[in-house]
Amino acid sequence: MSIFVTQPSIASLEEYVEEIKPIFESKQLTNMGPVYKKLQQQLIDYLQVPELSIFVNGHLALEMGLQAFDFPGGSEVITTPYTFVSTTHAIVRKNLVPVFCDIDPMNYTIDASKIEELITDKTVAIMPVHVYGNLCDVDVIQEIANRHGLKVLYDGAHAFGMKYKGIGVGNFGDMCMYSFHATKVFNTVEGGAIAFKDKRYQLRLHELKNFGIHGEDRVTGIGGNAKLDEFRAAMGICNLRHIDENIAKRKLVAEKYNKLLGEVDGIRIMKLREDISPNYAYYPIYIDPRVFGKSRDDVYDSLMRNDIHARRYFFPATNDLECYTGKFEIQKTPIAHDVSMNILCLPMYADLGLDEVERICNLILQK
Ligand SMILES: *Cc1c(COP(=O)(O)O)cnc(C)c1O
């Protein structure tokens, strides 16, 4: 049987049917109806964030979050190339300029000690990513932002439910995006959200995701359409009931991998920052081919021959993607490139059997 890098965790069909019955009765299918509002409140409670606006996906949440700041076109946003393409595309699609900062070689998040040297008089924001459910250096990043008057928008697509020193990660920065895509720790099939503190963003984001409509006859913003419908919201309510149980199962998978791969020469497992409660979103290994004797691609191929689909994620780094050829000086982020060449995300999901984990590790270690 094929094993993929991830498998969505979904509630039972019976549970879902029960949750969507009221939608058939009310006939309100979308436009921030009662099910949306119920999910919004439940997520505010679970994530322990002051304010939350839910979107149809994480990418549009990022774009509209950026738009809500009203930066002048051509402004610079300091970000990381070691991320999913969405982060970089959101900046470029909002007519802003990404300025790439290199990453920390151990936890793969933006290297906060290298941010300040990239600040110019055009810089308006920092957009870091909580890669693989590992946390950025939020304290140092906030200090830099305060010193230079910059906004901070976190891409927290991988950070659902995580806390740092007991505080929900969505409390750090001006905004934090979450993704509820099918492949993430928590899903609404497709979906996403922005957490924030400043109440003024609530109305602004609400309007941006609804064409900029301000009242029946007034359109005050140039918005788009990024509303989460009631059926997806219902899916979220069902899935949220099982989230703690699913994260606990992911933990067992991660511990099994740690036990089998943690002490192997040439394989580096991820080092989590201290004081965080992890969500075990991904299981990346860094393979040093000179020490391990096999390259990342060798391991990827040998798993593939056994119908196990690991993923080279993130590869290539976003500043090295075809659509950006010639636009950025990729040699300025050497660590991000080295990691993208040697990283492999192993299968990780709540229902992955521990015997399967053992089989995967045996294949990796086979010489
Ligand atoms: C998944 C993801 C996104 C985009 O989220 P969608 O909900 O799929 O639009 C953005 N950034 C990162 C790092 C992601 O992993």
Coordinates of C-alpha atoms and ligand atoms in Angstrom, one line a residue:
M1 CA 0.0 0.0 0.0
S2 CA 1.3 3.5 -0.9
I3 CA 2.4 5.7 1.9
F4 CA 2.3 9.4 1.2
V5 CA 4.1 12.2 3.0
T6 CA 0.8 13.2 4.6
Q7 CA -2.8 12.1 5.0
P8 CA -5.5 14.4 6.1
S9 CA -7.1 13.8 9.5
I10 CA -10.9 14.0 9.1
A11 CA -13.8 13.4 11.4
S12 CA -16.4 10.7 10.5
L13 CA -19.0 11.2 7.8
E14 CA -21.7 10.8 10.5
E15 CA -20.2 13.7 12.5
Y16 CA -20.0 15.9 9.4
V17 CA -23.6 15.1 8.3
E18 CA -24.9 16.1 11.7
E19 CA -22.9 19.4 11.6
I20 CA -24.2 20.4 8.1
K21 CA -27.9 19.7 8.8
P22 CA -28.6 23.2 10.1
I23 CA -27.1 24.6 6.9
F24 CA -29.7 22.8 4.8
E25 CA -32.4 24.2 7.1
S26 CA -31.2 27.8 7.2
K27 CA -30.1 27.9 3.6
Q28 CA -27.4 30.3 4.4
L29 CA -24.5 28.7 2.6
T30 CA -21.8 31.3 2.9
N31 CA -21.0 35.0 3.7
M32 CA -19.8 34.6 7.3
G33 CA -23.0 32.8 8.5
P34 CA -23.6 31.2 11.9
V35 CA -21.3 28.2 11.3
Y36 CA -18.4 30.5 10.3
K37 CA -19.0 32.5 13.4
K38 CA -19.1 29.4 15.6
L39 CA -15.8 28.1 14.1
Q40 CA -14.3 31.6 14.5
Q41 CA -15.1 31.6 18.3
Q42 CA -13.9 28.0 18.8
L43 CA -10.6 28.8 17.0
I44 CA -10.1 32.0 19.1
D45 CA -10.4 29.9 22.2
Y46 CA -8.3 27.0 21.0
L47 CA -5.5 29.1 19.5
Q48 CA -5.7 31.6 22.4
V49 CA -5.5 34.6 20.1
P50 CA -7.3 38.0 20.7
E51 CA -8.8 38.3 17.2
L52 CA -9.2 36.1 14.2
S53 CA -10.4 36.4 10.6
I54 CA -11.0 33.3 8.6
F55 CA -10.3 33.0 4.9
V56 CA -11.0 30.5 2.1
N57 CA -7.3 29.6 2.2
G58 CA -4.0 30.6 3.8
H59 CA -2.6 32.2 0.7
L60 CA -5.3 34.8 0.3
A61 CA -5.1 35.4 4.0
L62 CA -1.5 36.3 3.5
E63 CA -2.2 38.6 0.5
M64 CA -5.1 40.3 2.3
G65 CA -3.1 40.6 5.5
L66 CA -0.4 42.4 3.6
Q67 CA -3.0 44.6 1.8
A68 CA -4.5 45.6 5.1
F69 CA -1.2 47.4 6.1
D70 CA -1.6 49.7 3.1
F71 CA 2.1 49.8 2.2
P72 CA 3.2 51.9 -0.8
G73 CA 3.9 49.8 -3.9
G74 CA 7.5 48.9 -4.3
S75 CA 8.2 48.7 -0.5
E76 CA 10.5 46.0 0.7
V77 CA 9.6 43.1 2.9
I78 CA 12.3 41.1 4.5
T79 CA 11.5 37.4 4.3
T80 CA 12.9 33.9 4.0
P81 CA 13.5 31.9 0.8
Y82 CA 13.1 28.7 2.8
T83 CA 9.4 28.4 2.6
F84 CA 6.5 27.3 0.5
V85 CA 6.1 29.4 -2.7
S86 CA 3.0 31.1 -1.3
T87 CA 4.9 33.3 1.1
T88 CA 7.0 34.9 -1.7
H89 CA 4.2 35.0 -4.2
A90 CA 2.0 36.9 -1.7
I91 CA 4.6 39.6 -1.4
V92 CA 5.2 39.9 -5.2
R93 CA 1.5 39.7 -6.0
K94 CA 0.9 42.7 -3.7
N95 CA 3.4 44.8 -5.6
L96 CA 6.0 44.6 -2.8
V97 CA 9.6 43.5 -3.1
P98 CA 10.9 40.4 -1.2
V99 CA 14.3 40.9 0.3
F100 CA 15.7 37.5 1.3
C101 CA 17.4 36.8 4.6
D102 CA 19.3 33.5 5.2
I103 CA 18.1 30.9 7.7
D104 CA 19.3 29.2 10.8
P105 CA 20.9 25.9 9.8
M106 CA 19.5 24.1 12.8
N107 CA 15.8 25.0 12.9
Y108 CA 15.4 26.4 9.4
T109 CA 13.7 29.6 10.4
I110 CA 14.9 33.1 9.4
D111 CA 18.3 34.0 11.0
A112 CA 17.2 37.0 13.1
S113 CA 20.8 38.1 13.5
K114 CA 21.0 38.8 9.7
I115 CA 17.8 40.8 9.4
E116 CA 19.0 44.2 10.4
E117 CA 21.7 44.5 7.8
L118 CA 19.0 44.1 5.1
I119 CA 16.9 47.1 6.3
T120 CA 16.8 50.0 3.9
D121 CA 14.7 53.2 3.8
K122 CA 12.2 51.2 1.7
T123 CA 11.7 48.4 4.2
V124 CA 8.2 48.3 5.7
A125 CA 7.8 44.8 7.1
I126 CA 9.3 41.4 8.1
M127 CA 7.6 38.3 7.0
P128 CA 9.1 35.2 8.7
V129 CA 7.9 31.6 8.6
H130 CA 7.4 29.2 11.5
V131 CA 8.9 26.4 9.4
Y132 CA 7.8 22.8 10.1
G133 CA 6.1 23.9 13.3
N134 CA 9.3 25.3 14.6
L135 CA 9.2 28.8 16.0
C136 CA 11.0 31.8 14.7
D137 CA 13.1 33.9 17.2
V138 CA 10.0 36.0 17.9
D139 CA 11.5 38.1 20.7
V140 CA 14.5 39.3 18.7
I141 CA 12.3 39.9 15.6
Q142 CA 9.9 42.0 17.6
E143 CA 12.8 44.1 19.0
I144 CA 14.1 44.8 15.5
A145 CA 10.6 45.7 14.3
N146 CA 10.1 48.1 17.1
R147 CA 13.5 49.7 16.7
H148 CA 12.8 50.4 13.0
G149 CA 9.1 50.9 12.9
L150 CA 8.4 47.7 10.8
K151 CA 5.3 45.5 10.8
V152 CA 5.7 41.8 11.3
L153 CA 3.4 39.3 9.5
Y154 CA 4.2 35.7 10.4
D155 CA 3.5 32.9 8.0
G156 CA 2.3 30.4 10.6
A157 CA 0.9 27.9 8.1
H158 CA 2.8 25.2 9.9
A159 CA 2.2 26.4 13.4
F160 CA -1.4 25.5 14.2
G161 CA -2.0 25.2 17.9
M162 CA 1.6 25.9 18.9
K163 CA 2.5 27.9 22.0
Y164 CA 5.7 29.7 23.0
K165 CA 6.1 30.0 26.8
G166 CA 2.4 29.1 27.1
I167 CA 1.3 31.9 24.7
G168 CA -0.5 31.1 21.4
V169 CA 1.9 31.7 18.5
G170 CA -0.7 33.9 16.9
N171 CA 0.0 36.6 19.5
F172 CA 3.4 37.4 18.1
G173 CA 3.9 40.1 15.5
D174 CA 1.1 42.3 14.1
M175 CA -0.5 39.4 12.3
C176 CA 0.0 35.6 12.0
M177 CA -1.4 33.5 9.2
Y178 CA -2.6 30.0 9.7
S179 CA -3.4 27.5 6.9
F180 CA -6.2 25.0 7.2
H181 CA -5.4 23.2 3.9
A182 CA -6.1 19.5 3.8
T183 CA -2.4 18.7 4.2
K184 CA -2.0 20.7 7.4
V185 CA -2.3 19.7 11.1
F186 CA -5.8 21.0 11.2
N187 CA -8.0 21.4 8.1
T188 CA -11.2 22.9 6.8
V189 CA -10.5 21.1 3.4
E190 CA -9.2 24.5 2.1
G191 CA -9.0 27.4 4.5
G192 CA -6.9 29.7 6.5
A193 CA -7.0 32.6 9.0
I194 CA -5.2 35.6 10.3
A195 CA -4.8 36.2 14.0
F196 CA -4.1 39.8 15.2
K197 CA -4.3 42.1 18.2
D198 CA -5.3 45.4 16.7
K199 CA -9.2 45.4 16.5
R200 CA -9.1 47.8 13.5
Y201 CA -7.9 45.0 11.3
Q202 CA -11.2 43.0 11.9
L203 CA -13.4 45.2 9.8
R204 CA -10.6 45.8 7.2
L205 CA -10.0 42.1 6.7
H206 CA -13.7 41.3 6.7
E207 CA -14.2 43.8 3.9
L208 CA -11.1 42.8 1.9
K209 CA -12.3 39.2 1.7
N210 CA -15.7 40.4 0.5
F211 CA -14.9 42.6 -2.5
G212 CA -14.2 45.7 -0.3
I213 CA -17.9 46.0 0.3
H214 CA -18.6 48.4 3.2
G215 CA -22.4 48.6 3.2
E216 CA -25.3 47.9 0.9
D217 CA -24.4 50.6 -1.5
R218 CA -20.8 51.4 -0.6
V219 CA -17.5 49.8 -1.8
T220 CA -14.6 51.4 0.0
G221 CA -11.8 48.9 -0.6
I222 CA -10.4 47.1 -3.6
G223 CA -11.0 43.6 -2.1
G224 CA -11.4 40.2 -3.6
N225 CA -13.4 37.1 -2.7
A226 CA -11.8 34.9 0.0
K227 CA -14.8 33.9 2.2
L228 CA -14.9 30.5 3.9
D229 CA -18.3 28.9 3.2
E230 CA -20.5 27.3 5.8
F231 CA -19.7 23.7 4.7
R232 CA -16.0 24.1 5.1
A233 CA -16.6 25.8 8.4
A234 CA -18.6 22.8 9.5
M235 CA -15.7 20.5 8.5
G236 CA -13.5 22.7 10.7
I237 CA -15.8 22.4 13.7
C238 CA -15.8 18.6 13.4
N239 CA -12.0 18.3 12.9
L240 CA -11.3 20.7 15.8
R241 CA -13.0 18.2 18.2
H242 CA -10.2 15.7 17.4
I243 CA -7.2 17.9 17.2
D244 CA -5.5 17.1 20.5
E245 CA -5.9 13.4 20.0
N246 CA -4.4 13.8 16.5
I247 CA -1.4 15.9 17.7
A248 CA -0.8 13.2 20.4
K249 CA -0.7 10.5 17.7
R250 CA 1.7 12.6 15.6
K251 CA 3.9 12.9 18.7
L252 CA 4.3 9.1 18.9
V253 CA 5.3 9.0 15.2
A254 CA 7.9 11.8 15.8
E255 CA 9.3 10.0 18.9
K256 CA 9.6 6.7 16.9
Y257 CA 11.5 8.5 14.1
N258 CA 13.7 10.3 16.7
K259 CA 14.6 7.0 18.3
L260 CA 15.5 5.3 15.0
L261 CA 17.2 8.2 13.3
G262 CA 18.3 10.6 16.0
E263 CA 21.8 9.1 16.5
V264 CA 22.7 8.2 12.9
D265 CA 25.9 9.8 11.5
G266 CA 25.1 12.0 8.6
I267 CA 21.4 12.4 9.4
R268 CA 20.3 15.5 11.3
I269 CA 16.8 15.7 12.9
M270 CA 15.2 19.0 13.5
K271 CA 16.2 20.9 16.7
L272 CA 13.1 22.5 18.2
R273 CA 13.4 25.8 20.0
E274 CA 13.0 25.6 23.8
D275 CA 9.8 26.5 25.6
I276 CA 7.5 25.6 22.7
S277 CA 4.7 23.1 22.6
P278 CA 5.2 21.5 19.2
N279 CA 2.5 20.2 16.9
Y280 CA 4.6 17.7 15.0
A281 CA 3.5 19.1 11.7
Y282 CA 6.4 17.6 9.6
Y283 CA 9.3 15.3 10.1
P284 CA 12.3 16.7 8.1
I285 CA 15.7 15.1 8.0
Y286 CA 18.8 16.7 6.7
I287 CA 21.1 14.2 5.0
D288 CA 24.8 15.0 4.7
P289 CA 25.8 12.8 1.8
R290 CA 29.6 12.8 2.6
V291 CA 29.0 11.4 6.0
F292 CA 25.9 9.3 5.4
G293 CA 27.2 7.8 2.1
K294 CA 23.8 8.4 0.3
S295 CA 22.4 11.6 -0.9
R296 CA 18.9 13.0 -0.1
D297 CA 17.9 12.1 -3.6
D298 CA 19.2 8.5 -3.2
V299 CA 17.1 8.1 -0.1
Y300 CA 14.1 9.7 -1.8
D301 CA 14.5 7.3 -4.8
S302 CA 14.9 4.2 -2.6
L303 CA 11.7 5.1 -0.7
M304 CA 9.9 5.8 -3.9
R305 CA 10.8 2.3 -5.2
N306 CA 9.0 1.0 -2.2
D307 CA 5.9 3.1 -2.9
I308 CA 6.8 5.5 0.0
H309 CA 6.4 9.1 -1.1
A310 CA 8.6 11.3 1.0
R311 CA 8.9 14.9 -0.2
R312 CA 11.7 17.3 -1.0
Y313 CA 10.2 20.2 0.9
F314 CA 11.3 23.0 0.5
F315 CA 13.1 22.5 -2.8
P316 CA 14.1 24.6 -4.6
A317 CA 14.3 27.6 -2.3
T318 CA 11.7 30.2 -3.5
N319 CA 14.3 32.7 -4.7
D320 CA 15.5 29.9 -7.0
L321 CA 12.2 29.0 -8.6
E322 CA 11.8 29.2 -12.4
C323 CA 9.4 32.1 -12.2
Y324 CA 12.0 34.2 -10.4
T325 CA 15.0 33.3 -12.5
G326 CA 17.4 36.2 -12.7
K327 CA 15.4 38.4 -10.2
F328 CA 17.3 37.6 -7.0
E329 CA 20.9 37.0 -5.9
I330 CA 20.5 33.5 -4.7
Q331 CA 24.2 33.3 -3.5
K332 CA 23.2 35.7 -0.7
T333 CA 21.2 32.9 1.1
P334 CA 23.7 30.0 1.0
I335 CA 22.3 28.1 4.0
A336 CA 18.8 28.1 2.6
H337 CA 20.2 26.6 -0.6
D338 CA 22.2 24.0 1.2
V339 CA 19.3 22.9 3.3
S340 CA 16.9 22.8 0.3
M341 CA 19.4 20.5 -1.5
N342 CA 19.7 18.0 1.4
I343 CA 16.3 18.1 3.2
L344 CA 13.7 15.3 3.0
C345 CA 10.3 15.4 4.7
L346 CA 9.4 11.9 5.8
P347 CA 5.8 10.6 6.0
M348 CA 4.1 12.2 9.0
Y349 CA 0.4 12.1 9.9
A350 CA -1.7 11.0 12.8
D351 CA -2.7 7.6 11.5
L352 CA 0.8 6.6 10.3
G353 CA 1.5 3.2 12.0
L354 CA 4.6 2.9 14.1
D355 CA 5.5 -0.3 12.3
E356 CA 5.4 1.7 9.1
V357 CA 7.8 4.2 10.6
E358 CA 10.1 1.3 11.4
R359 CA 9.9 0.1 7.8
I360 CA 10.6 3.5 6.4
C361 CA 13.7 4.0 8.7
N362 CA 15.0 0.5 7.8
L363 CA 14.9 1.5 4.1
I364 CA 16.6 4.8 4.8
L365 CA 19.4 3.0 6.8
Q366 CA 19.9 0.2 4.3
K367 CA 23.4 0.6 2.8
Ligands
LIG1 C1 0.4 25.7 3.1 C2 1.2 26.9 3.1 C3 0.8 28.2 2.7 C4 -0.5 28.4 1.9 O1 -1.6 28.0 2.6 P1 -2.9 27.5 1.8 O2 -4.0 27.3 2.8 O3 -2.6 26.2 1.1 O4 -3.3 28.6 0.8 C5 1.6 29.3 2.9 N1 2.8 29.1 3.5 C6 3.3 27.9 3.9 C7 4.6 27.9 4.6 C8 2.5 26.8 3.7 O5 3.0 25.6 4.1

